[in-house]
PDB file of C-alpha atoms in Angstrom:
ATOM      1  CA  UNK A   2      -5.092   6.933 -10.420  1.00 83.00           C
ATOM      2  CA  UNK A   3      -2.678   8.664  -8.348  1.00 83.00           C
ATOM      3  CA  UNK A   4      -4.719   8.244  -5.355  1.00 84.00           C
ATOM      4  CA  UNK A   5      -4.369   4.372  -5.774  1.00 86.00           C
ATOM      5  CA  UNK A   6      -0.591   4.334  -6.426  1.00 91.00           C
ATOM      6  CA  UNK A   7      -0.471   6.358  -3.066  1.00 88.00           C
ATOM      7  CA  UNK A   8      -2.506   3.199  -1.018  1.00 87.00           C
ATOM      8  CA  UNK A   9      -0.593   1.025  -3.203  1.00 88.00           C
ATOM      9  CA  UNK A  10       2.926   2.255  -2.153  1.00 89.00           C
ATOM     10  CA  UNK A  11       1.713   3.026   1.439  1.00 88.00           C
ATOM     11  CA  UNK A  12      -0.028  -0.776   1.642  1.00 88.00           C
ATOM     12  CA  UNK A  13       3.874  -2.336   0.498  1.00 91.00           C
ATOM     13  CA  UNK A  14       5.082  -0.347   3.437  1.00 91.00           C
ATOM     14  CA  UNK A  15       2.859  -1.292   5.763  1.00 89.00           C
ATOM     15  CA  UNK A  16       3.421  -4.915   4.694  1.00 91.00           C
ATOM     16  CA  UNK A  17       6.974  -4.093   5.474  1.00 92.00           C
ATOM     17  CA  UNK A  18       6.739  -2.554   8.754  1.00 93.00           C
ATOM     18  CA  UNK A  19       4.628  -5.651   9.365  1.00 91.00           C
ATOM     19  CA  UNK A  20       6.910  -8.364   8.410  1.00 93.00           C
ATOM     20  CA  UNK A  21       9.687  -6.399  10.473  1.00 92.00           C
ATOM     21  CA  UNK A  22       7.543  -6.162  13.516  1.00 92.00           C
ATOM     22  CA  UNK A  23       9.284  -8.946  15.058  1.00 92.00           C
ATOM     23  CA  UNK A  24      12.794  -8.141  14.770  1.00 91.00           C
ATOM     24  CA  UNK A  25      12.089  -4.166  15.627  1.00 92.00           C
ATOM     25  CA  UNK A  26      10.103  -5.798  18.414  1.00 91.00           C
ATOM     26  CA  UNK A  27      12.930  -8.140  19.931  1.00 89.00           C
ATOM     27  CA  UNK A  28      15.601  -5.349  19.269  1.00 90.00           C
ATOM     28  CA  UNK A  29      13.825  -2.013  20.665  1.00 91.00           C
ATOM     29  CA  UNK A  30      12.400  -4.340  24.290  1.00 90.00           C
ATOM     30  CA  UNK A  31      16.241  -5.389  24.626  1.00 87.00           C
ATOM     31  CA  UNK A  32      17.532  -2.376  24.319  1.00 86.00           C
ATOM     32  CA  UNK A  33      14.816  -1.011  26.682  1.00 88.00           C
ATOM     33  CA  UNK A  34      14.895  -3.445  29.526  1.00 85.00           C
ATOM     34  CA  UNK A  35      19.014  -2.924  29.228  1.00 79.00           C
ATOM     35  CA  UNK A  36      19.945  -6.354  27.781  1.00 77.00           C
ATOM     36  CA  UNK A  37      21.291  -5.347  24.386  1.00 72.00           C
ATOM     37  CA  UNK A  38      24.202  -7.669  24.333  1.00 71.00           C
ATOM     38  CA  UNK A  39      22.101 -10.412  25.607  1.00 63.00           C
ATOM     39  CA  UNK A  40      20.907 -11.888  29.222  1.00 62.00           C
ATOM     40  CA  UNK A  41      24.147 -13.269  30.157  1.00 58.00           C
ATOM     41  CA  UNK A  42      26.045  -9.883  29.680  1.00 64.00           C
ATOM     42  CA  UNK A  43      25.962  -7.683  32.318  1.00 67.00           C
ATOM     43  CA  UNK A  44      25.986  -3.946  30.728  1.00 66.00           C
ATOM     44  CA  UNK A  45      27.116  -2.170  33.806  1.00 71.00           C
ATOM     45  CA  UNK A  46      27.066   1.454  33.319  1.00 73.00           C
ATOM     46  CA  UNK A  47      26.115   1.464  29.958  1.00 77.00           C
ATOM     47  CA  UNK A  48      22.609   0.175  30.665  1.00 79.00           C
ATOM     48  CA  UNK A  49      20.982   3.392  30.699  1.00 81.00           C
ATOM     49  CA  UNK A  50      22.426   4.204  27.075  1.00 83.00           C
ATOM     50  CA  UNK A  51      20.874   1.321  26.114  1.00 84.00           C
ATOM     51  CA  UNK A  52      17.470   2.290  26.994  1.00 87.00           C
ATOM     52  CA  UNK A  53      18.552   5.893  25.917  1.00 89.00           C
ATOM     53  CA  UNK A  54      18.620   4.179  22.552  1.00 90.00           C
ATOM     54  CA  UNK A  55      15.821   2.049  22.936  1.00 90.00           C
ATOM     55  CA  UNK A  56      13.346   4.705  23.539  1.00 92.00           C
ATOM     56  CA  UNK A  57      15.067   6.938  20.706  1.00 94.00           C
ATOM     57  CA  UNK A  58      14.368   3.399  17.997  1.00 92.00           C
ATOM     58  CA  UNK A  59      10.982   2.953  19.746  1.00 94.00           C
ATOM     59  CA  UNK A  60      10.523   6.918  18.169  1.00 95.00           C
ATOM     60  CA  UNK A  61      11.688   5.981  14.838  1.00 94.00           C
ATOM     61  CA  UNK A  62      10.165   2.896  14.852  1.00 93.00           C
ATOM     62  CA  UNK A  63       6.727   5.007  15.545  1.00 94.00           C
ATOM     63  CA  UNK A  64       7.347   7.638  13.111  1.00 94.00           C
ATOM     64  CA  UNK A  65       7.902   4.955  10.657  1.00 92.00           C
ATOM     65  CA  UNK A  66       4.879   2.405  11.378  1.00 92.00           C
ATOM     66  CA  UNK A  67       2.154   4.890  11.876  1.00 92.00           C
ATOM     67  CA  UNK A  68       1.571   7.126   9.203  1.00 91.00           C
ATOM     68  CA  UNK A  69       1.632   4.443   6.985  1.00 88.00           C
ATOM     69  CA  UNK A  70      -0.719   2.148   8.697  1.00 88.00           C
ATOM     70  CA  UNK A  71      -3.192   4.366   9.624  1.00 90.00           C
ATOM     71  CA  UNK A  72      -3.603   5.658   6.352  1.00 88.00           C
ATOM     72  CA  UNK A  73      -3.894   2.295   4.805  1.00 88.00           C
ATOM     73  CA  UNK A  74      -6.574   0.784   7.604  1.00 88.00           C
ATOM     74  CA  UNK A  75      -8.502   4.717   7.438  1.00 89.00           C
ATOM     75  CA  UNK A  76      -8.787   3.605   3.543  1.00 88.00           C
ATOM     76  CA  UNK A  77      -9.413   0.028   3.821  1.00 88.00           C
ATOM     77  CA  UNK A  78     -12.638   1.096   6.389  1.00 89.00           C
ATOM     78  CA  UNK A  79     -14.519   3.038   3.648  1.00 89.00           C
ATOM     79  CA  UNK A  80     -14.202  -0.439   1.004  1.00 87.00           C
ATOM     80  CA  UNK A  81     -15.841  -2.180   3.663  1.00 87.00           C
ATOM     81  CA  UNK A  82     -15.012  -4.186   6.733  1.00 87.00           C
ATOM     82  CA  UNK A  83     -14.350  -7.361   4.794  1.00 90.00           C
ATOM     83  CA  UNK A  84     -11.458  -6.243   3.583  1.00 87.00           C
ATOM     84  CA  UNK A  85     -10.066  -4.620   6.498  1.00 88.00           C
ATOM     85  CA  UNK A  86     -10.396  -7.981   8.227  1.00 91.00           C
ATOM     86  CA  UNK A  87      -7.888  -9.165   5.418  1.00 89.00           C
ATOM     87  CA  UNK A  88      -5.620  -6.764   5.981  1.00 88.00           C
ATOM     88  CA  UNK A  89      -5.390  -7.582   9.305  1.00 90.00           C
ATOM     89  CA  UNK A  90      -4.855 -11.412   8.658  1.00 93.00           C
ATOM     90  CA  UNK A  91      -2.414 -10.522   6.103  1.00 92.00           C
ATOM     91  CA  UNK A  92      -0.609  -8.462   8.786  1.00 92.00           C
ATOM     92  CA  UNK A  93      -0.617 -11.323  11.319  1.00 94.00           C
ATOM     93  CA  UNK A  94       0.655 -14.120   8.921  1.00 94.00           C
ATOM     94  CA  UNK A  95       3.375 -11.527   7.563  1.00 93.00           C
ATOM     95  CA  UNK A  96       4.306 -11.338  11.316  1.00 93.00           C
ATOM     96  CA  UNK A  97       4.333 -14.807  11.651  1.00 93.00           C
ATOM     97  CA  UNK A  98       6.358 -15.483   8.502  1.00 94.00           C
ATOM     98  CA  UNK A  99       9.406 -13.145  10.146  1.00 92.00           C
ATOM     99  CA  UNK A 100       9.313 -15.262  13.017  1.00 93.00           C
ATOM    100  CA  UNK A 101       9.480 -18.380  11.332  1.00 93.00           C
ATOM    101  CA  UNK A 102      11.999 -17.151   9.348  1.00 91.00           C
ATOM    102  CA  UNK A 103      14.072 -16.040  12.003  1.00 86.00           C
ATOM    103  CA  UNK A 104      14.306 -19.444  13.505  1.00 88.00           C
ATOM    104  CA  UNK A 105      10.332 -20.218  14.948  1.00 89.00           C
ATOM    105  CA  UNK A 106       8.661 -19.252  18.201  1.00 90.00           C
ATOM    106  CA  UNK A 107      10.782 -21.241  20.421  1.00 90.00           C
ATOM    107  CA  UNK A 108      14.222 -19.483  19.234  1.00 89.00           C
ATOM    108  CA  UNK A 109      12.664 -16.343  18.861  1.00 87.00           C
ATOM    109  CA  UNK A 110      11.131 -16.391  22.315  1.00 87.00           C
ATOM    110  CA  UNK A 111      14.542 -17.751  23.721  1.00 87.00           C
ATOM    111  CA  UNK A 112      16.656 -14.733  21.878  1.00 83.00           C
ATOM    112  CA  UNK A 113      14.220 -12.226  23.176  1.00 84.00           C
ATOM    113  CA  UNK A 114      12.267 -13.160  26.294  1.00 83.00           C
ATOM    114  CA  UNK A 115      15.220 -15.566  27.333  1.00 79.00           C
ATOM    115  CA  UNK A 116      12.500 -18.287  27.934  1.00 70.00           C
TER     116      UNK A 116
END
């Protein structure tokens, strides 16, 4: 029983690292590529803080995601790869919720990519 409350609680976090994918995406690549405040602001001499800080959330972000996940998929593998096929649709459309939420693909792209 305890065993299953463990994949349970590590399965909600991995859902929640998934549905944040997207915004810890957009946030950690502008930081890194120095364009924190946006494309039309030019950082100056603070760009290489901002890719100081970048690299420091991509860490977190890391420490956060993996555990979690790998634990999850390692125990999803031994029910059978059925189910780890689900759990990797479930993380795609929990992706794709976030970035419908946040305004679609167009306005994400355009806030991130500057496409």
């Amino acid at each position: 029983m305890k065993s299953k409350i463990i994949y349970c609680l590590n399965f909600l976090w991995a859902s929640f690292i998934a549905f944040s994918f997207p915004i810890c995406f957009g946030w950690i690549f502008l930081d890194i590529t120095g364009h924190s405040k946006g494309y039309s602001y030019n950082l100056g001499s603070e760009k290489d803080v901002s890719i100081l800080f970048g690299c420091f959330e991509l860490i977190i972000w890391f420490v956060l995601a993996l555990p979690s996940n790998i634990f999850v998929f390692k125990r999803t593998v031994k029910k059978g790869k059925l189910f780890l096929l689900i759990h990797i649709v479930l993380y795609i459309f929990l992706v794709v919720i976030c970035i419908f939420i946040t305004g679609g693909w167009s306005e994400y792209s355009k806030a991130v990519f500057n496409i």
